[in-house]
Amino acid sequence: MNPDLHLEIHDHIAVVRLNRPTKRNALNDALIVSLHEVFSQLPDHVRAAVLHGGGEHFCAGLDLSELQSRDAGEGMLHSRMWHQAFHQIQFGSVPVVAALHGAVVGGGLELAASCHIRVADDTTFYALPEGSRGIFVGGGGAVRIPKLIGVARMTDMMMTGRVYNAVDGERAGFAQYLVSAGTAFDKAMELAKHIAGNAPLTNYALMHALPRIAEQPADHGFITESLMSSITQAAPEAKARVDAFLQGRANKVTPKP
Ligand code: 1HE
């Protein structure tokens, strides 16, 4: 096991920690390979995962000390290796909640964007320093980040080096939750426990069908939605959950205080 990536299983939750704080959790090749392995091999009883970073920062992105002069083909394969690892997070076996703090920059932001939910504490900041390092995103950021914040904001970040703080970042769409300093992990665990209690087919539909439906032409998307809807409804667990509500045994939706 790579000492720079730590895995613990708490009941149905996998807790994955980037564990290279002296290098601000910069992602070297070994860490990318380990992320791929860990998210490919989660035990069957795991229902949700939390990804966080040890030390003062979530992740400083690509390990720049490994950025050698690759030829074009090698560069493409290196980027494809990141794609495979982050694809495994986004389209793997369980929803992943990222707990963010400190720097979420470059490839660290690409990693966070491959998770399903992002919880940021108020020390978090977001940047894409690739623009000023003379390179481009290569870990799926060009596909995933505009889906969170739009093409215009990403273009601005890369062209001008703009850094978003936690408040502006949440408003822009980087994170779905903003919490006080030091509490992102606890909030992420609370959310992961809730997610782990969902019907597995609902989580599957949200991870695997929803992002694809959103990419389809509307006419195709409506059909895919109907198919997924009928599959989830047919599961015995869905029937049991609806019965529980009808018999007054399940929670109502209550207004937020
Ligand atoms: C690193 C890296 C790194 C830190 N690769 N070693 N990412 C960047 O351009 C971000 C570069 N990093 C920073 O801007 C800052 O380090 C941070 C804002 C993240 C943190 O600042 P700070 O003051 O807490 O730490 P530090 O003193 O800058 O760094 C501590 C050590 O970590 C230091 O090494 P040391 O041996 O001198 O102690 C740094 O060199 C090292 N370090 N970040 C290598 N990124 C698939 S394409 C993706 C393309 C990208 O991600 S490009 C963006 C890369």
PDB file of C-alpha atoms and ligand atoms in Angstrom:
ATOM      1  CA  MET A   1       0.000   0.000   0.000  1.00  0.00           C
ATOM      2  CA  ASN A   2       1.225   3.491  -0.895  1.00  0.00           C
ATOM      3  CA  PRO A   3       1.865   5.411   2.380  1.00  0.00           C
ATOM      4  CA  ASP A   4       0.733   8.596   0.602  1.00  0.00           C
ATOM      5  CA  LEU A   5      -2.834   7.266   0.371  1.00  0.00           C
ATOM      6  CA  HIS A   6      -4.636   6.074   3.451  1.00  0.00           C
ATOM      7  CA  LEU A   7      -7.808   3.963   3.481  1.00  0.00           C
ATOM      8  CA  GLU A   8     -10.032   3.219   6.472  1.00  0.00           C
ATOM      9  CA  ILE A   9     -13.421   1.560   6.438  1.00  0.00           C
ATOM     10  CA  HIS A  10     -15.953   2.735   9.036  1.00  0.00           C
ATOM     11  CA  ASP A  11     -19.019   0.480   8.772  1.00  0.00           C
ATOM     12  CA  HIS A  12     -20.350   1.225   5.267  1.00  0.00           C
ATOM     13  CA  ILE A  13     -18.149   4.270   4.642  1.00  0.00           C
ATOM     14  CA  ALA A  14     -14.695   4.220   3.052  1.00  0.00           C
ATOM     15  CA  VAL A  15     -12.499   7.105   4.211  1.00  0.00           C
ATOM     16  CA  VAL A  16      -9.695   7.864   1.753  1.00  0.00           C
ATOM     17  CA  ARG A  17      -7.055  10.398   2.783  1.00  0.00           C
ATOM     18  CA  LEU A  18      -4.363  11.984   0.627  1.00  0.00           C
ATOM     19  CA  ASN A  19      -1.477  11.584   3.019  1.00  0.00           C
ATOM     20  CA  ARG A  20       1.424  13.628   1.652  1.00  0.00           C
ATOM     21  CA  PRO A  21       1.078  16.816   3.692  1.00  0.00           C
ATOM     22  CA  THR A  22       4.734  17.866   3.430  1.00  0.00           C
ATOM     23  CA  LYS A  23       4.178  18.219  -0.347  1.00  0.00           C
ATOM     24  CA  ARG A  24       0.656  19.628   0.121  1.00  0.00           C
ATOM     25  CA  ASN A  25      -0.739  16.322  -1.177  1.00  0.00           C
ATOM     26  CA  ALA A  26       0.668  16.987  -4.655  1.00  0.00           C
ATOM     27  CA  LEU A  27      -0.316  14.140  -6.959  1.00  0.00           C
ATOM     28  CA  ASN A  28       2.597  12.109  -8.289  1.00  0.00           C
ATOM     29  CA  ASP A  29       2.144   9.158 -10.638  1.00  0.00           C
ATOM     30  CA  ALA A  30       2.188   6.645  -7.782  1.00  0.00           C
ATOM     31  CA  LEU A  31      -0.617   8.502  -6.003  1.00  0.00           C
ATOM     32  CA  ILE A  32      -2.747   8.583  -9.156  1.00  0.00           C
ATOM     33  CA  VAL A  33      -2.250   4.818  -9.599  1.00  0.00           C
ATOM     34  CA  SER A  34      -3.154   4.252  -5.928  1.00  0.00           C
ATOM     35  CA  LEU A  35      -6.312   6.366  -6.212  1.00  0.00           C
ATOM     36  CA  HIS A  36      -7.347   4.222  -9.166  1.00  0.00           C
ATOM     37  CA  GLU A  37      -6.663   1.023  -7.233  1.00  0.00           C
ATOM     38  CA  VAL A  38      -8.401   2.084  -4.051  1.00  0.00           C
ATOM     39  CA  PHE A  39     -11.566   3.213  -5.812  1.00  0.00           C
ATOM     40  CA  SER A  40     -11.565   0.052  -8.007  1.00  0.00           C
ATOM     41  CA  GLN A  41     -11.282  -2.322  -5.072  1.00  0.00           C
ATOM     42  CA  LEU A  42     -13.631  -1.031  -2.378  1.00  0.00           C
ATOM     43  CA  PRO A  43     -15.156  -3.901  -0.423  1.00  0.00           C
ATOM     44  CA  ASP A  44     -18.713  -4.881  -1.428  1.00  0.00           C
ATOM     45  CA  HIS A  45     -20.260  -3.701   1.841  1.00  0.00           C
ATOM     46  CA  VAL A  46     -19.038  -0.103   1.307  1.00  0.00           C
ATOM     47  CA  ARG A  47     -21.924   2.167   0.292  1.00  0.00           C
ATOM     48  CA  ALA A  48     -20.282   5.621   0.172  1.00  0.00           C
ATOM     49  CA  ALA A  49     -16.836   7.190   0.435  1.00  0.00           C
ATOM     50  CA  VAL A  50     -15.276  10.355   1.821  1.00  0.00           C
ATOM     51  CA  LEU A  51     -12.117  11.747   0.209  1.00  0.00           C
ATOM     52  CA  HIS A  52     -10.068  14.268   2.152  1.00  0.00           C
ATOM     53  CA  GLY A  53      -6.523  15.567   2.501  1.00  0.00           C
ATOM     54  CA  GLY A  54      -4.168  15.429   5.489  1.00  0.00           C
ATOM     55  CA  GLY A  55      -2.384  18.594   6.639  1.00  0.00           C
ATOM     56  CA  GLU A  56      -3.200  22.203   5.825  1.00  0.00           C
ATOM     57  CA  HIS A  57      -4.446  21.679   2.261  1.00  0.00           C
ATOM     58  CA  PHE A  58      -6.686  19.339   0.300  1.00  0.00           C
ATOM     59  CA  CYS A  59      -4.376  19.076  -2.721  1.00  0.00           C
ATOM     60  CA  ALA A  60      -1.781  21.192  -4.583  1.00  0.00           C
ATOM     61  CA  GLY A  61      -2.426  19.424  -7.906  1.00  0.00           C
ATOM     62  CA  LEU A  62       0.104  17.777 -10.170  1.00  0.00           C
ATOM     63  CA  ASP A  63       3.472  17.077  -8.552  1.00  0.00           C
ATOM     64  CA  LEU A  64       5.441  19.612 -10.553  1.00  0.00           C
ATOM     65  CA  SER A  65       8.733  17.893  -9.734  1.00  0.00           C
ATOM     66  CA  GLU A  66       7.597  15.011 -11.978  1.00  0.00           C
ATOM     67  CA  LEU A  67       6.702  17.245 -14.893  1.00  0.00           C
ATOM     68  CA  GLN A  68       9.453  16.172 -17.241  1.00  0.00           C
ATOM     69  CA  SER A  69       9.747  16.910 -20.916  1.00  0.00           C
ATOM     70  CA  ARG A  70       7.526  14.237 -22.352  1.00  0.00           C
ATOM     71  CA  ASP A  71       6.906  13.931 -26.043  1.00  0.00           C
ATOM     72  CA  ALA A  72       3.354  14.530 -27.207  1.00  0.00           C
ATOM     73  CA  GLY A  73       2.386  10.860 -27.116  1.00  0.00           C
ATOM     74  CA  GLU A  74       3.751  10.345 -23.588  1.00  0.00           C
ATOM     75  CA  GLY A  75       2.021  13.486 -22.412  1.00  0.00           C
ATOM     76  CA  MET A  76      -1.280  12.254 -23.755  1.00  0.00           C
ATOM     77  CA  LEU A  77      -0.886   8.860 -22.070  1.00  0.00           C
ATOM     78  CA  HIS A  78      -0.013  10.575 -18.779  1.00  0.00           C
ATOM     79  CA  SER A  79      -3.192  12.629 -18.969  1.00  0.00           C
ATOM     80  CA  ARG A  80      -5.167   9.510 -19.882  1.00  0.00           C
ATOM     81  CA  MET A  81      -3.828   7.821 -16.732  1.00  0.00           C
ATOM     82  CA  TRP A  82      -5.343  10.639 -14.662  1.00  0.00           C
ATOM     83  CA  HIS A  83      -8.572  10.289 -16.627  1.00  0.00           C
ATOM     84  CA  GLN A  84      -8.797   6.589 -15.789  1.00  0.00           C
ATOM     85  CA  ALA A  85      -8.256   7.203 -12.082  1.00  0.00           C
ATOM     86  CA  PHE A  86     -10.762  10.058 -11.836  1.00  0.00           C
ATOM     87  CA  HIS A  87     -13.250   8.170 -14.025  1.00  0.00           C
ATOM     88  CA  GLN A  88     -13.072   5.380 -11.453  1.00  0.00           C
ATOM     89  CA  ILE A  89     -14.034   7.883  -8.763  1.00  0.00           C
ATOM     90  CA  GLN A  90     -16.916   9.430 -10.704  1.00  0.00           C
ATOM     91  CA  PHE A  91     -18.251   6.217 -12.255  1.00  0.00           C
ATOM     92  CA  GLY A  92     -17.126   3.704  -9.639  1.00  0.00           C
ATOM     93  CA  SER A  93     -19.148   1.640  -7.200  1.00  0.00           C
ATOM     94  CA  VAL A  94     -20.152   4.267  -4.611  1.00  0.00           C
ATOM     95  CA  PRO A  95     -20.869   7.989  -4.298  1.00  0.00           C
ATOM     96  CA  VAL A  96     -17.853   9.992  -3.136  1.00  0.00           C
ATOM     97  CA  VAL A  97     -18.059  13.083  -0.929  1.00  0.00           C
ATOM     98  CA  ALA A  98     -14.977  15.328  -1.016  1.00  0.00           C
ATOM     99  CA  ALA A  99     -14.110  17.236   2.186  1.00  0.00           C
ATOM    100  CA  LEU A 100     -12.157  20.327   1.111  1.00  0.00           C
ATOM    101  CA  HIS A 101      -9.913  22.721   2.987  1.00  0.00           C
ATOM    102  CA  GLY A 102      -6.996  24.972   2.100  1.00  0.00           C
ATOM    103  CA  ALA A 103      -5.673  24.707  -1.443  1.00  0.00           C
ATOM    104  CA  VAL A 104      -7.884  22.945  -3.974  1.00  0.00           C
ATOM    105  CA  VAL A 105      -5.796  23.838  -6.974  1.00  0.00           C
ATOM    106  CA  GLY A 106      -4.886  22.544 -10.401  1.00  0.00           C
ATOM    107  CA  GLY A 107      -5.186  18.775 -10.491  1.00  0.00           C
ATOM    108  CA  GLY A 108      -6.525  18.959  -6.917  1.00  0.00           C
ATOM    109  CA  LEU A 109      -9.544  20.828  -8.231  1.00  0.00           C
ATOM    110  CA  GLU A 110      -9.848  18.292 -11.056  1.00  0.00           C
ATOM    111  CA  LEU A 111      -9.837  15.530  -8.431  1.00  0.00           C
ATOM    112  CA  ALA A 112     -12.475  17.303  -6.342  1.00  0.00           C
ATOM    113  CA  ALA A 113     -14.600  17.821  -9.463  1.00  0.00           C
ATOM    114  CA  SER A 114     -14.676  14.067 -10.079  1.00  0.00           C
ATOM    115  CA  CYS A 115     -16.398  13.524  -6.707  1.00  0.00           C
ATOM    116  CA  HIS A 116     -20.190  13.660  -6.427  1.00  0.00           C
ATOM    117  CA  ILE A 117     -20.514  16.137  -3.578  1.00  0.00           C
ATOM    118  CA  ARG A 118     -18.024  18.735  -2.362  1.00  0.00           C
ATOM    119  CA  VAL A 119     -18.071  20.106   1.181  1.00  0.00           C
ATOM    120  CA  ALA A 120     -15.702  23.051   1.660  1.00  0.00           C
ATOM    121  CA  ASP A 121     -14.658  24.675   4.907  1.00  0.00           C
ATOM    122  CA  ASP A 122     -14.031  28.396   5.021  1.00  0.00           C
ATOM    123  CA  THR A 123     -10.237  28.028   4.619  1.00  0.00           C
ATOM    124  CA  THR A 124     -10.755  26.589   1.126  1.00  0.00           C
ATOM    125  CA  PHE A 125      -9.485  28.338  -1.990  1.00  0.00           C
ATOM    126  CA  TYR A 126      -9.704  27.307  -5.630  1.00  0.00           C
ATOM    127  CA  ALA A 127      -7.313  28.072  -8.493  1.00  0.00           C
ATOM    128  CA  LEU A 128      -6.064  26.714 -11.795  1.00  0.00           C
ATOM    129  CA  PRO A 129      -2.383  27.734 -11.849  1.00  0.00           C
ATOM    130  CA  GLU A 130      -1.881  25.679 -15.029  1.00  0.00           C
ATOM    131  CA  GLY A 131      -2.546  28.911 -16.917  1.00  0.00           C
ATOM    132  CA  SER A 132       0.502  30.611 -15.412  1.00  0.00           C
ATOM    133  CA  ARG A 133       2.691  27.483 -15.557  1.00  0.00           C
ATOM    134  CA  GLY A 134       2.377  27.343 -19.350  1.00  0.00           C
ATOM    135  CA  ILE A 135       0.350  24.148 -19.353  1.00  0.00           C
ATOM    136  CA  PHE A 136      -3.311  23.098 -19.565  1.00  0.00           C
ATOM    137  CA  VAL A 137      -5.583  21.005 -17.391  1.00  0.00           C
ATOM    138  CA  GLY A 138      -5.122  17.282 -18.066  1.00  0.00           C
ATOM    139  CA  GLY A 139      -7.083  15.453 -15.375  1.00  0.00           C
ATOM    140  CA  GLY A 140     -10.555  15.883 -16.813  1.00  0.00           C
ATOM    141  CA  GLY A 141     -10.892  19.483 -15.637  1.00  0.00           C
ATOM    142  CA  ALA A 142     -11.798  20.819 -19.076  1.00  0.00           C
ATOM    143  CA  VAL A 143     -14.836  18.535 -19.046  1.00  0.00           C
ATOM    144  CA  ARG A 144     -15.872  18.578 -15.394  1.00  0.00           C
ATOM    145  CA  ILE A 145     -15.054  22.075 -14.130  1.00  0.00           C
ATOM    146  CA  PRO A 146     -17.197  23.978 -16.678  1.00  0.00           C
ATOM    147  CA  LYS A 147     -20.109  21.781 -15.557  1.00  0.00           C
ATOM    148  CA  LEU A 148     -19.671  23.197 -12.049  1.00  0.00           C
ATOM    149  CA  ILE A 149     -18.882  26.847 -12.738  1.00  0.00           C
ATOM    150  CA  GLY A 150     -19.312  27.434 -16.499  1.00  0.00           C
ATOM    151  CA  VAL A 151     -16.799  27.924 -19.313  1.00  0.00           C
ATOM    152  CA  ALA A 152     -16.510  31.698 -18.751  1.00  0.00           C
ATOM    153  CA  ARG A 153     -15.381  31.414 -15.110  1.00  0.00           C
ATOM    154  CA  MET A 154     -12.892  28.653 -15.897  1.00  0.00           C
ATOM    155  CA  THR A 155     -11.451  30.654 -18.794  1.00  0.00           C
ATOM    156  CA  ASP A 156     -11.039  33.662 -16.496  1.00  0.00           C
ATOM    157  CA  MET A 157      -9.330  31.554 -13.792  1.00  0.00           C
ATOM    158  CA  MET A 158      -6.812  30.109 -16.221  1.00  0.00           C
ATOM    159  CA  MET A 159      -6.159  33.301 -18.170  1.00  0.00           C
ATOM    160  CA  THR A 160      -5.850  35.647 -15.206  1.00  0.00           C
ATOM    161  CA  GLY A 161      -4.786  33.388 -12.334  1.00  0.00           C
ATOM    162  CA  ARG A 162      -7.922  34.327 -10.412  1.00  0.00           C
ATOM    163  CA  VAL A 163      -8.265  32.607  -7.030  1.00  0.00           C
ATOM    164  CA  TYR A 164     -11.720  32.017  -5.525  1.00  0.00           C
ATOM    165  CA  ASN A 165     -12.108  32.041  -1.764  1.00  0.00           C
ATOM    166  CA  ALA A 166     -14.470  29.652   0.007  1.00  0.00           C
ATOM    167  CA  VAL A 167     -17.507  31.960   0.021  1.00  0.00           C
ATOM    168  CA  ASP A 168     -17.201  33.075  -3.602  1.00  0.00           C
ATOM    169  CA  GLY A 169     -16.308  29.500  -4.582  1.00  0.00           C
ATOM    170  CA  GLU A 170     -19.485  28.086  -3.091  1.00  0.00           C
ATOM    171  CA  ARG A 171     -21.522  30.780  -4.798  1.00  0.00           C
ATOM    172  CA  ALA A 172     -19.814  30.015  -8.129  1.00  0.00           C
ATOM    173  CA  GLY A 173     -20.655  26.310  -7.813  1.00  0.00           C
ATOM    174  CA  PHE A 174     -17.416  24.587  -6.779  1.00  0.00           C
ATOM    175  CA  ALA A 175     -18.935  23.217  -3.576  1.00  0.00           C
ATOM    176  CA  GLN A 176     -22.493  22.325  -2.595  1.00  0.00           C
ATOM    177  CA  TYR A 177     -21.794  22.922   1.121  1.00  0.00           C
ATOM    178  CA  LEU A 178     -19.795  25.581   2.961  1.00  0.00           C
ATOM    179  CA  VAL A 179     -18.960  24.941   6.623  1.00  0.00           C
ATOM    180  CA  SER A 180     -16.760  26.486   9.290  1.00  0.00           C
ATOM    181  CA  ALA A 181     -13.017  25.820   9.428  1.00  0.00           C
ATOM    182  CA  GLY A 182     -12.098  22.301  10.474  1.00  0.00           C
ATOM    183  CA  THR A 183     -15.599  20.814  10.076  1.00  0.00           C
ATOM    184  CA  ALA A 184     -15.660  19.723   6.413  1.00  0.00           C
ATOM    185  CA  PHE A 185     -14.703  16.145   7.232  1.00  0.00           C
ATOM    186  CA  ASP A 186     -17.459  15.759   9.855  1.00  0.00           C
ATOM    187  CA  LYS A 187     -20.052  17.214   7.496  1.00  0.00           C
ATOM    188  CA  ALA A 188     -18.836  14.949   4.676  1.00  0.00           C
ATOM    189  CA  MET A 189     -19.150  11.906   6.962  1.00  0.00           C
ATOM    190  CA  GLU A 190     -22.686  12.958   7.956  1.00  0.00           C
ATOM    191  CA  LEU A 191     -23.647  13.224   4.277  1.00  0.00           C
ATOM    192  CA  ALA A 192     -21.924   9.944   3.393  1.00  0.00           C
ATOM    193  CA  LYS A 193     -23.882   8.145   6.146  1.00  0.00           C
ATOM    194  CA  HIS A 194     -27.124   9.530   4.741  1.00  0.00           C
ATOM    195  CA  ILE A 195     -26.140   8.516   1.201  1.00  0.00           C
ATOM    196  CA  ALA A 196     -25.190   5.021   2.419  1.00  0.00           C
ATOM    197  CA  GLY A 197     -28.764   4.630   3.673  1.00  0.00           C
ATOM    198  CA  ASN A 198     -30.311   5.295   0.248  1.00  0.00           C
ATOM    199  CA  ALA A 199     -31.553   2.484  -1.949  1.00  0.00           C
ATOM    200  CA  PRO A 200     -28.435   1.322  -3.858  1.00  0.00           C
ATOM    201  CA  LEU A 201     -30.262   1.568  -7.195  1.00  0.00           C
ATOM    202  CA  THR A 202     -31.106   5.221  -6.551  1.00  0.00           C
ATOM    203  CA  ASN A 203     -27.428   5.972  -5.870  1.00  0.00           C
ATOM    204  CA  TYR A 204     -26.508   4.012  -8.978  1.00  0.00           C
ATOM    205  CA  ALA A 205     -28.954   6.034 -11.092  1.00  0.00           C
ATOM    206  CA  LEU A 206     -27.595   9.308  -9.700  1.00  0.00           C
ATOM    207  CA  MET A 207     -23.983   8.336 -10.368  1.00  0.00           C
ATOM    208  CA  HIS A 208     -24.290   6.564 -13.687  1.00  0.00           C
ATOM    209  CA  ALA A 209     -27.509   7.691 -15.374  1.00  0.00           C
ATOM    210  CA  LEU A 210     -28.016  11.336 -14.357  1.00  0.00           C
ATOM    211  CA  PRO A 211     -24.739  12.751 -15.764  1.00  0.00           C
ATOM    212  CA  ARG A 212     -25.284  10.833 -19.008  1.00  0.00           C
ATOM    213  CA  ILE A 213     -28.908  11.947 -19.285  1.00  0.00           C
ATOM    214  CA  ALA A 214     -27.746  15.530 -18.817  1.00  0.00           C
ATOM    215  CA  GLU A 215     -25.416  15.065 -21.825  1.00  0.00           C
ATOM    216  CA  GLN A 216     -28.069  13.523 -24.067  1.00  0.00           C
ATOM    217  CA  PRO A 217     -30.324  15.429 -26.440  1.00  0.00           C
ATOM    218  CA  ALA A 218     -33.546  16.104 -24.515  1.00  0.00           C
ATOM    219  CA  ASP A 219     -35.532  13.629 -26.576  1.00  0.00           C
ATOM    220  CA  HIS A 220     -33.086  10.809 -25.693  1.00  0.00           C
ATOM    221  CA  GLY A 221     -32.748  11.998 -22.125  1.00  0.00           C
ATOM    222  CA  PHE A 222     -36.485  11.711 -21.483  1.00  0.00           C
ATOM    223  CA  ILE A 223     -36.448   8.089 -22.653  1.00  0.00           C
ATOM    224  CA  THR A 224     -33.369   7.202 -20.566  1.00  0.00           C
ATOM    225  CA  GLU A 225     -35.005   8.863 -17.566  1.00  0.00           C
ATOM    226  CA  SER A 226     -38.160   6.767 -18.025  1.00  0.00           C
ATOM    227  CA  LEU A 227     -36.135   3.573 -18.248  1.00  0.00           C
ATOM    228  CA  MET A 228     -34.126   4.382 -15.120  1.00  0.00           C
ATOM    229  CA  SER A 229     -37.277   5.460 -13.327  1.00  0.00           C
ATOM    230  CA  SER A 230     -39.043   2.181 -14.053  1.00  0.00           C
ATOM    231  CA  ILE A 231     -35.995   0.131 -13.004  1.00  0.00           C
ATOM    232  CA  THR A 232     -35.681   1.900  -9.657  1.00  0.00           C
ATOM    233  CA  GLN A 233     -39.444   1.739  -8.973  1.00  0.00           C
ATOM    234  CA  ALA A 234     -39.529  -1.998  -9.653  1.00  0.00           C
ATOM    235  CA  ALA A 235     -36.969  -2.797  -6.952  1.00  0.00           C
ATOM    236  CA  PRO A 236     -38.473  -4.371  -3.791  1.00  0.00           C
ATOM    237  CA  GLU A 237     -36.640  -1.796  -1.694  1.00  0.00           C
ATOM    238  CA  ALA A 238     -38.488   1.052  -3.449  1.00  0.00           C
ATOM    239  CA  LYS A 239     -41.839  -0.592  -2.789  1.00  0.00           C
ATOM    240  CA  ALA A 240     -40.934  -1.109   0.885  1.00  0.00           C
ATOM    241  CA  ARG A 241     -39.852   2.525   1.275  1.00  0.00           C
ATOM    242  CA  VAL A 242     -43.042   3.877  -0.339  1.00  0.00           C
ATOM    243  CA  ASP A 243     -45.189   1.543   1.814  1.00  0.00           C
ATOM    244  CA  ALA A 244     -43.368   2.808   4.915  1.00  0.00           C
ATOM    245  CA  PHE A 245     -44.315   6.385   4.024  1.00  0.00           C
ATOM    246  CA  LEU A 246     -47.936   5.501   3.243  1.00  0.00           C
ATOM    247  CA  GLN A 247     -48.221   3.724   6.612  1.00  0.00           C
ATOM    248  CA  GLY A 248     -46.729   6.701   8.469  1.00  0.00           C
ATOM    249  CA  ARG A 249     -43.469   4.906   9.292  1.00  0.00           C
ATOM    250  CA  ALA A 250     -41.144   7.101   7.229  1.00  0.00           C
ATOM    251  CA  ASN A 251     -39.974  10.680   7.672  1.00  0.00           C
ATOM    252  CA  LYS A 252     -41.897  13.487   6.020  1.00  0.00           C
ATOM    253  CA  VAL A 253     -40.079  16.194   4.140  1.00  0.00           C
ATOM    254  CA  THR A 254     -39.864  19.061   6.602  1.00  0.00           C
ATOM    255  CA  PRO A 255     -39.131  22.733   5.889  1.00  0.00           C
ATOM    256  CA  LYS A 256     -35.627  23.905   6.697  1.00  0.00           C
ATOM    257  CA  PRO A 257     -35.578  25.952   9.925  1.00  0.00           C
TER     258      PRO A 257
HETATM  259  C1  1HE B   1       4.776  20.930  -4.406  1.00  0.00           C
HETATM  260  C2  1HE B   1       3.572  21.304  -5.028  1.00  0.00           C
HETATM  261  C3  1HE B   1       3.320  20.772  -6.306  1.00  0.00           C
HETATM  262  C4  1HE B   1       3.670  22.284  -3.118  1.00  0.00           C
HETATM  263  N1  1HE B   1       4.215  19.940  -6.851  1.00  0.00           N
HETATM  264  N2  1HE B   1       5.653  20.112  -4.974  1.00  0.00           N
HETATM  265  N3  1HE B   1       0.033  23.141  -8.749  1.00  0.00           N
HETATM  266  C5  1HE B   1       0.490  24.373  -8.446  1.00  0.00           C
HETATM  267  O1  1HE B   1       1.001  25.103  -9.264  1.00  0.00           O
HETATM  268  C6  1HE B   1       0.361  24.747  -6.993  1.00  0.00           C
HETATM  269  C7  1HE B   1       1.772  24.892  -6.398  1.00  0.00           C
HETATM  270  N4  1HE B   1       1.706  24.985  -4.931  1.00  0.00           N
HETATM  271  C8  1HE B   1       1.378  26.142  -4.299  1.00  0.00           C
HETATM  272  O2  1HE B   1       0.957  27.126  -4.874  1.00  0.00           O
HETATM  273  C9  1HE B   1       1.555  26.127  -2.806  1.00  0.00           C
HETATM  274  O3  1HE B   1       2.498  25.125  -2.480  1.00  0.00           O
HETATM  275  C10 1HE B   1       0.244  25.869  -2.015  1.00  0.00           C
HETATM  276  C11 1HE B   1      -0.686  27.082  -2.114  1.00  0.00           C
HETATM  277  C12 1HE B   1      -0.491  24.618  -2.486  1.00  0.00           C
HETATM  278  C13 1HE B   1       0.596  25.621  -0.516  1.00  0.00           C
HETATM  279  O4  1HE B   1       1.396  26.693  -0.036  1.00  0.00           O
HETATM  280  P1  1HE B   1       2.262  26.487   1.305  1.00  0.00           P
HETATM  281  O5  1HE B   1       2.917  27.817   1.605  1.00  0.00           O
HETATM  282  O6  1HE B   1       1.413  25.878   2.369  1.00  0.00           O
HETATM  283  O7  1HE B   1       3.373  25.371   0.946  1.00  0.00           O
HETATM  284  P2  1HE B   1       4.744  25.526   0.141  1.00  0.00           P
HETATM  285  O8  1HE B   1       5.807  26.046   1.060  1.00  0.00           O
HETATM  286  O9  1HE B   1       4.546  26.256  -1.139  1.00  0.00           O
HETATM  287  O10 1HE B   1       5.050  24.017  -0.252  1.00  0.00           O
HETATM  288  C14 1HE B   1       5.483  23.057   0.710  1.00  0.00           C
HETATM  289  C15 1HE B   1       6.273  22.007  -0.046  1.00  0.00           C
HETATM  290  O11 1HE B   1       5.402  21.344  -0.963  1.00  0.00           O
HETATM  291  C16 1HE B   1       7.391  22.587  -0.893  1.00  0.00           C
HETATM  292  O12 1HE B   1       8.428  21.636  -0.956  1.00  0.00           O
HETATM  293  P3  1HE B   1       9.731  21.733   0.010  1.00  0.00           P
HETATM  294  O13 1HE B   1      10.549  20.543  -0.331  1.00  0.00           O
HETATM  295  O14 1HE B   1      10.381  23.065  -0.353  1.00  0.00           O
HETATM  296  O15 1HE B   1       9.209  21.740   1.437  1.00  0.00           O
HETATM  297  C17 1HE B   1       6.768  22.699  -2.266  1.00  0.00           C
HETATM  298  O16 1HE B   1       7.713  22.686  -3.315  1.00  0.00           O
HETATM  299  C18 1HE B   1       5.908  21.455  -2.293  1.00  0.00           C
HETATM  300  N5  1HE B   1       4.807  21.564  -3.231  1.00  0.00           N
HETATM  301  N6  1HE B   1       2.908  22.145  -4.205  1.00  0.00           N
HETATM  302  C19 1HE B   1       5.351  19.638  -6.189  1.00  0.00           C
HETATM  303  N7  1HE B   1       2.192  21.031  -6.948  1.00  0.00           N
HETATM  304  C20 1HE B   1      -3.134  16.582 -14.899  1.00  0.00           C
HETATM  305  S1  1HE B   1      -2.663  18.117 -15.154  1.00  0.00           S
HETATM  306  C21 1HE B   1      -2.740  18.950 -13.653  1.00  0.00           C
HETATM  307  C22 1HE B   1      -1.885  20.174 -13.789  1.00  0.00           C
HETATM  308  C23 1HE B   1      -1.700  20.842 -12.449  1.00  0.00           C
HETATM  309  O17 1HE B   1      -2.164  20.449 -11.421  1.00  0.00           O
HETATM  310  S2  1HE B   1      -0.733  22.237 -12.536  1.00  0.00           S
HETATM  311  C24 1HE B   1      -0.885  22.958 -10.973  1.00  0.00           C
HETATM  312  C25 1HE B   1       0.201  22.507 -10.038  1.00  0.00           C
END
